[in-house]
PDB file of C-alpha atoms in Angstrom:
ATOM      1  CA  MET A   1      55.603 177.010 162.298  1.00  0.00           C
ATOM      2  CA  GLN A   2      59.363 177.510 162.343  1.00  0.00           C
ATOM      3  CA  ILE A   3      61.584 174.465 162.845  1.00  0.00           C
ATOM      4  CA  ALA A   4      64.989 173.932 164.449  1.00  0.00           C
ATOM      5  CA  VAL A   5      67.145 170.860 163.805  1.00  0.00           C
ATOM      6  CA  THR A   6      70.469 169.778 165.286  1.00  0.00           C
ATOM      7  CA  PRO A   7      71.477 166.560 163.478  1.00  0.00           C
ATOM      8  CA  ASP A   8      74.591 164.411 163.787  1.00  0.00           C
ATOM      9  CA  PRO A   9      77.264 166.446 161.942  1.00  0.00           C
ATOM     10  CA  GLY A  10      78.977 163.221 160.879  1.00  0.00           C
ATOM     11  CA  SER A  11      76.067 162.281 158.601  1.00  0.00           C
ATOM     12  CA  TRP A  12      74.230 165.526 157.898  1.00  0.00           C
ATOM     13  CA  VAL A  13      74.935 168.984 156.495  1.00  0.00           C
ATOM     14  CA  VAL A  14      72.370 171.677 157.335  1.00  0.00           C
ATOM     15  CA  ILE A  15      71.785 173.851 154.264  1.00  0.00           C
ATOM     16  CA  PRO A  16      71.403 177.425 155.552  1.00  0.00           C
ATOM     17  CA  GLU A  17      69.083 179.841 153.772  1.00  0.00           C
ATOM     18  CA  PHE A  18      71.573 182.704 153.811  1.00  0.00           C
ATOM     19  CA  PRO A  19      75.105 181.281 154.024  1.00  0.00           C
ATOM     20  CA  PRO A  20      78.146 183.540 153.986  1.00  0.00           C
ATOM     21  CA  PRO A  21      80.142 183.775 150.741  1.00  0.00           C
ATOM     22  CA  GLY A  22      82.214 180.661 150.101  1.00  0.00           C
ATOM     23  CA  TRP A  23      80.174 178.533 152.515  1.00  0.00           C
ATOM     24  CA  ALA A  24      79.635 175.699 150.019  1.00  0.00           C
ATOM     25  CA  ARG A  25      83.317 175.531 149.104  1.00  0.00           C
ATOM     26  CA  THR A  26      84.428 175.533 152.776  1.00  0.00           C
ATOM     27  CA  GLU A  27      81.841 172.910 153.737  1.00  0.00           C
ATOM     28  CA  ALA A  28      82.903 170.715 150.788  1.00  0.00           C
ATOM     29  CA  GLN A  29      86.559 170.908 151.840  1.00  0.00           C
ATOM     30  CA  THR A  30      85.750 170.059 155.459  1.00  0.00           C
ATOM     31  CA  ARG A  31      83.364 167.251 154.544  1.00  0.00           C
ATOM     32  CA  SER A  32      85.846 165.790 152.013  1.00  0.00           C
ATOM     33  CA  LEU A  33      88.426 165.435 154.763  1.00  0.00           C
ATOM     34  CA  LEU A  34      85.910 163.810 157.126  1.00  0.00           C
ATOM     35  CA  LEU A  35      84.823 161.322 154.436  1.00  0.00           C
ATOM     36  CA  ASP A  36      88.420 160.741 153.315  1.00  0.00           C
ATOM     37  CA  MET A  37      87.426 161.764 149.787  1.00  0.00           C
ATOM     38  CA  THR A  38      90.029 164.363 148.989  1.00  0.00           C
ATOM     39  CA  GLY A  39      89.904 164.476 145.184  1.00  0.00           C
ATOM     40  CA  PRO A  40      89.370 167.977 143.799  1.00  0.00           C
ATOM     41  CA  GLN A  41      86.657 166.745 141.408  1.00  0.00           C
ATOM     42  CA  TRP A  42      84.617 165.305 144.284  1.00  0.00           C
ATOM     43  CA  ARG A  43      85.049 168.518 146.303  1.00  0.00           C
ATOM     44  CA  ALA A  44      83.954 170.651 143.344  1.00  0.00           C
ATOM     45  CA  ALA A  45      80.925 168.413 142.651  1.00  0.00           C
ATOM     46  CA  PHE A  46      79.974 168.471 146.328  1.00  0.00           C
ATOM     47  CA  ALA A  47      80.307 172.266 146.530  1.00  0.00           C
ATOM     48  CA  ASN A  48      78.139 172.618 143.406  1.00  0.00           C
ATOM     49  CA  LEU A  49      75.495 170.331 144.929  1.00  0.00           C
ATOM     50  CA  LEU A  50      75.439 172.352 148.170  1.00  0.00           C
ATOM     51  CA  GLU A  51      75.066 175.580 146.204  1.00  0.00           C
ATOM     52  CA  GLU A  52      72.312 174.096 144.013  1.00  0.00           C
ATOM     53  CA  LEU A  53      70.373 172.895 147.072  1.00  0.00           C
ATOM     54  CA  ARG A  54      70.704 176.300 148.691  1.00  0.00           C
ATOM     55  CA  ARG A  55      69.175 177.965 145.630  1.00  0.00           C
ATOM     56  CA  THR A  56      66.308 175.455 145.231  1.00  0.00           C
ATOM     57  CA  ALA A  57      63.036 177.025 146.398  1.00  0.00           C
ATOM     58  CA  ARG A  58      61.802 176.104 149.836  1.00  0.00           C
ATOM     59  CA  GLY A  59      59.082 177.259 152.182  1.00  0.00           C
ATOM     60  CA  THR A  60      59.891 179.677 154.956  1.00  0.00           C
ATOM     61  CA  SER A  61      59.176 177.134 157.697  1.00  0.00           C
ATOM     62  CA  MET A  62      61.301 174.364 156.233  1.00  0.00           C
ATOM     63  CA  ALA A  63      64.700 173.001 157.227  1.00  0.00           C
ATOM     64  CA  ARG A  64      66.864 171.480 154.483  1.00  0.00           C
ATOM     65  CA  LEU A  65      69.622 168.949 155.124  1.00  0.00           C
ATOM     66  CA  LEU A  66      71.951 166.850 153.018  1.00  0.00           C
ATOM     67  CA  HIS A  67      72.705 163.263 154.058  1.00  0.00           C
ATOM     68  CA  VAL A  68      76.320 162.289 153.407  1.00  0.00           C
ATOM     69  CA  GLY A  69      76.571 158.796 154.904  1.00  0.00           C
ATOM     70  CA  GLU A  70      78.482 155.723 153.735  1.00  0.00           C
ATOM     71  CA  GLY A  71      81.592 157.519 152.527  1.00  0.00           C
ATOM     72  CA  GLY A  72      79.689 159.820 150.197  1.00  0.00           C
ATOM     73  CA  HIS A  73      77.658 157.035 148.536  1.00  0.00           C
ATOM     74  CA  GLN A  74      74.357 157.890 150.256  1.00  0.00           C
ATOM     75  CA  ILE A  75      74.006 161.552 149.329  1.00  0.00           C
ATOM     76  CA  PHE A  76      70.460 162.899 149.217  1.00  0.00           C
ATOM     77  CA  ALA A  77      68.517 165.920 150.434  1.00  0.00           C
ATOM     78  CA  VAL A  78      65.824 165.970 153.116  1.00  0.00           C
ATOM     79  CA  ASP A  79      63.320 168.775 153.666  1.00  0.00           C
ATOM     80  CA  LEU A  80      61.703 168.884 157.118  1.00  0.00           C
ATOM     81  CA  THR A  81      58.444 170.645 157.894  1.00  0.00           C
ATOM     82  CA  LEU A  82      56.139 170.771 160.899  1.00  0.00           C
ATOM     83  CA  VAL A  83      52.454 170.538 159.987  1.00  0.00           C
ATOM     84  CA  ILE A  84      49.782 171.326 162.586  1.00  0.00           C
ATOM     85  CA  ALA A  85      47.624 168.246 163.170  1.00  0.00           C
ATOM     86  CA  ARG A  86      43.967 169.001 162.434  1.00  0.00           C
ATOM     87  CA  ASP A  87      42.560 165.634 163.520  1.00  0.00           C
ATOM     88  CA  ASP A  88      40.819 164.688 166.776  1.00  0.00           C
ATOM     89  CA  GLY A  89      43.969 163.175 168.327  1.00  0.00           C
ATOM     90  CA  THR A  90      42.735 159.593 168.298  1.00  0.00           C
ATOM     91  CA  LYS A  91      44.872 156.842 166.826  1.00  0.00           C
ATOM     92  CA  GLU A  92      42.490 156.497 163.882  1.00  0.00           C
ATOM     93  CA  GLY A  93      42.496 160.250 163.311  1.00  0.00           C
ATOM     94  CA  ARG A  94      46.303 160.395 163.415  1.00  0.00           C
ATOM     95  CA  HIS A  95      46.606 157.474 161.003  1.00  0.00           C
ATOM     96  CA  ALA A  96      44.185 159.079 158.543  1.00  0.00           C
ATOM     97  CA  THR A  97      45.999 162.419 158.693  1.00  0.00           C
ATOM     98  CA  GLN A  98      49.449 160.891 158.252  1.00  0.00           C
ATOM     99  CA  ARG A  99      48.336 158.596 155.423  1.00  0.00           C
ATOM    100  CA  ALA A 100      46.791 161.604 153.653  1.00  0.00           C
ATOM    101  CA  LEU A 101      50.050 163.576 153.994  1.00  0.00           C
ATOM    102  CA  ILE A 102      52.030 160.724 152.435  1.00  0.00           C
ATOM    103  CA  ALA A 103      49.461 160.171 149.677  1.00  0.00           C
ATOM    104  CA  ASP A 104      49.634 163.862 148.804  1.00  0.00           C
ATOM    105  CA  LEU A 105      53.451 163.983 148.678  1.00  0.00           C
ATOM    106  CA  LEU A 106      54.146 160.490 147.351  1.00  0.00           C
ATOM    107  CA  PRO A 107      51.195 159.217 145.274  1.00  0.00           C
ATOM    108  CA  GLN A 108      53.239 156.332 143.843  1.00  0.00           C
ATOM    109  CA  ALA A 109      54.393 154.929 147.169  1.00  0.00           C
ATOM    110  CA  GLU A 110      55.182 151.364 148.012  1.00  0.00           C
ATOM    111  CA  GLU A 111      53.400 149.955 151.048  1.00  0.00           C
ATOM    112  CA  LEU A 112      53.460 152.266 154.068  1.00  0.00           C
ATOM    113  CA  GLN A 113      55.408 151.029 157.080  1.00  0.00           C
ATOM    114  CA  ARG A 114      54.381 152.008 160.595  1.00  0.00           C
ATOM    115  CA  LEU A 115      56.992 153.647 162.790  1.00  0.00           C
ATOM    116  CA  ARG A 116      57.446 154.027 166.539  1.00  0.00           C
ATOM    117  CA  PRO A 117      61.039 155.307 166.888  1.00  0.00           C
ATOM    118  CA  ASP A 118      60.408 156.862 170.295  1.00  0.00           C
ATOM    119  CA  PRO A 119      57.624 156.710 172.903  1.00  0.00           C
ATOM    120  CA  ARG A 120      56.778 160.333 171.964  1.00  0.00           C
ATOM    121  CA  MET A 121      56.605 159.673 168.194  1.00  0.00           C
ATOM    122  CA  ALA A 122      54.532 157.506 165.910  1.00  0.00           C
ATOM    123  CA  GLY A 123      53.932 157.557 162.198  1.00  0.00           C
ATOM    124  CA  PHE A 124      54.634 156.058 158.803  1.00  0.00           C
ATOM    125  CA  GLN A 125      57.333 155.882 156.160  1.00  0.00           C
ATOM    126  CA  ALA A 126      57.007 155.157 152.464  1.00  0.00           C
ATOM    127  CA  VAL A 127      59.395 154.834 149.521  1.00  0.00           C
ATOM    128  CA  SER A 128      58.466 155.720 145.961  1.00  0.00           C
ATOM    129  CA  LYS A 129      58.148 152.993 143.366  1.00  0.00           C
ATOM    130  CA  SER A 130      58.326 155.538 140.551  1.00  0.00           C
ATOM    131  CA  THR A 131      61.396 155.492 138.312  1.00  0.00           C
ATOM    132  CA  ASP A 132      61.512 159.285 138.096  1.00  0.00           C
ATOM    133  CA  ALA A 133      61.520 159.801 141.875  1.00  0.00           C
ATOM    134  CA  GLY A 134      64.380 161.669 143.485  1.00  0.00           C
ATOM    135  CA  THR A 135      64.002 164.870 141.496  1.00  0.00           C
ATOM    136  CA  THR A 136      63.146 168.246 142.990  1.00  0.00           C
ATOM    137  CA  SER A 137      59.451 167.825 142.186  1.00  0.00           C
ATOM    138  CA  ARG A 138      59.111 164.156 143.194  1.00  0.00           C
ATOM    139  CA  PRO A 139      60.474 162.800 146.478  1.00  0.00           C
ATOM    140  CA  SER A 140      62.108 159.390 146.779  1.00  0.00           C
ATOM    141  CA  ALA A 141      60.678 158.763 150.238  1.00  0.00           C
ATOM    142  CA  VAL A 142      58.483 160.428 152.847  1.00  0.00           C
ATOM    143  CA  VAL A 143      58.467 159.969 156.633  1.00  0.00           C
ATOM    144  CA  VAL A 144      55.681 161.415 158.798  1.00  0.00           C
ATOM    145  CA  LEU A 145      55.925 161.360 162.591  1.00  0.00           C
ATOM    146  CA  ARG A 146      53.495 162.786 165.152  1.00  0.00           C
ATOM    147  CA  MET A 147      55.467 164.844 167.624  1.00  0.00           C
ATOM    148  CA  ALA A 148      53.696 164.409 170.985  1.00  0.00           C
ATOM    149  CA  GLY A 149      54.488 166.141 174.233  1.00  0.00           C
ATOM    150  CA  LEU A 150      55.635 169.463 172.793  1.00  0.00           C
ATOM    151  CA  PRO A 151      54.521 172.642 174.571  1.00  0.00           C
ATOM    152  CA  THR A 152      52.614 173.637 171.413  1.00  0.00           C
ATOM    153  CA  VAL A 153      49.693 172.233 169.456  1.00  0.00           C
ATOM    154  CA  PRO A 154      50.127 168.648 168.168  1.00  0.00           C
ATOM    155  CA  VAL A 155      52.205 168.557 164.984  1.00  0.00           C
ATOM    156  CA  ASP A 156      53.352 166.047 162.386  1.00  0.00           C
ATOM    157  CA  LEU A 157      56.980 166.156 161.323  1.00  0.00           C
ATOM    158  CA  VAL A 158      57.046 165.633 157.561  1.00  0.00           C
ATOM    159  CA  MET A 159      60.407 164.600 156.061  1.00  0.00           C
ATOM    160  CA  ARG A 160      60.638 164.521 152.269  1.00  0.00           C
ATOM    161  CA  ALA A 161      63.806 162.841 150.910  1.00  0.00           C
ATOM    162  CA  TRP A 162      64.876 163.686 147.355  1.00  0.00           C
ATOM    163  CA  LYS A 163      67.878 164.207 145.041  1.00  0.00           C
ATOM    164  CA  ALA A 164      68.665 160.459 144.883  1.00  0.00           C
ATOM    165  CA  ALA A 165      67.121 157.230 143.619  1.00  0.00           C
ATOM    166  CA  PRO A 166      64.569 155.582 145.969  1.00  0.00           C
ATOM    167  CA  GLU A 167      66.883 152.610 146.632  1.00  0.00           C
ATOM    168  CA  VAL A 168      69.667 154.950 147.832  1.00  0.00           C
ATOM    169  CA  VAL A 169      67.293 156.739 150.206  1.00  0.00           C
ATOM    170  CA  ALA A 170      65.679 153.464 151.358  1.00  0.00           C
ATOM    171  CA  SER A 171      69.065 152.135 152.471  1.00  0.00           C
ATOM    172  CA  ALA A 172      69.446 155.147 154.806  1.00  0.00           C
ATOM    173  CA  LEU A 173      65.863 155.613 156.029  1.00  0.00           C
ATOM    174  CA  ASP A 174      66.908 154.826 159.611  1.00  0.00           C
ATOM    175  CA  ASP A 175      69.062 157.977 159.534  1.00  0.00           C
ATOM    176  CA  VAL A 176      66.094 159.998 158.258  1.00  0.00           C
ATOM    177  CA  VAL A 177      63.765 158.625 160.945  1.00  0.00           C
ATOM    178  CA  ALA A 178      66.413 159.419 163.594  1.00  0.00           C
ATOM    179  CA  LEU A 179      66.143 163.101 162.637  1.00  0.00           C
ATOM    180  CA  GLY A 180      62.889 163.115 164.606  1.00  0.00           C
ATOM    181  CA  GLN A 181      65.021 163.120 167.771  1.00  0.00           C
ATOM    182  CA  ALA A 182      66.871 166.256 166.586  1.00  0.00           C
ATOM    183  CA  VAL A 183      63.868 168.432 165.685  1.00  0.00           C
ATOM    184  CA  ALA A 184      61.884 170.978 167.667  1.00  0.00           C
ATOM    185  CA  PRO A 185      59.587 173.846 166.803  1.00  0.00           C
ATOM    186  CA  VAL A 186      61.401 177.147 167.330  1.00  0.00           C
ATOM    187  CA  ASP A 187      58.409 178.284 169.418  1.00  0.00           C
ATOM    188  CA  ALA A 188      59.100 175.396 171.826  1.00  0.00           C
ATOM    189  CA  LEU A 189      62.774 176.235 172.360  1.00  0.00           C
ATOM    190  CA  PRO A 190      63.595 177.751 175.750  1.00  0.00           C
ATOM    191  CA  GLN A 191      64.027 181.502 175.566  1.00  0.00           C
ATOM    192  CA  THR A 192      67.250 183.036 176.841  1.00  0.00           C
ATOM    193  CA  PRO A 193      68.028 186.737 177.221  1.00  0.00           C
ATOM    194  CA  ASP A 194      70.161 186.548 174.051  1.00  0.00           C
ATOM    195  CA  ASN A 195      67.413 185.376 171.669  1.00  0.00           C
TER     196      ASN A 195
END
């Protein structure tokens, strides 16, 4: 299932799959000015990070974002995916499905915390207690939210945060959870004559 996301541009950079030439450099220059971090070394490091994230393998139905909050001190990547819910729709069924998703993605998780960020969403979040979390293969944190009320089948929004230590991601988990408000399946978007 394809996914569309429109996050707060003050805190998030959407990593496109096929950016135009020089996109990373232009985005780094723009973001440096917004964060008041104008040193050429920071811009170059940021541009390299954007380019590296763009080249890192991802599934076709995944959105990738980079969090750049707190003046550039909370930089980490988040991959968002919509997973069709295969449970019976009961609270117990949803809990079992969401716990299984987190256990699969984050086997060394601290205690799961229940979430209810919106009347249309419910789920869990967990932060890794592993010291090697934050790499491409191991996420630092996972958030799973059931997206109710969409004009499609029930889905879970799975957000996998990586590219930073768990404590960095944990300090900005509210921003990650808030992404649930900015996500929709592409199939659920209203069709216009242009698309």
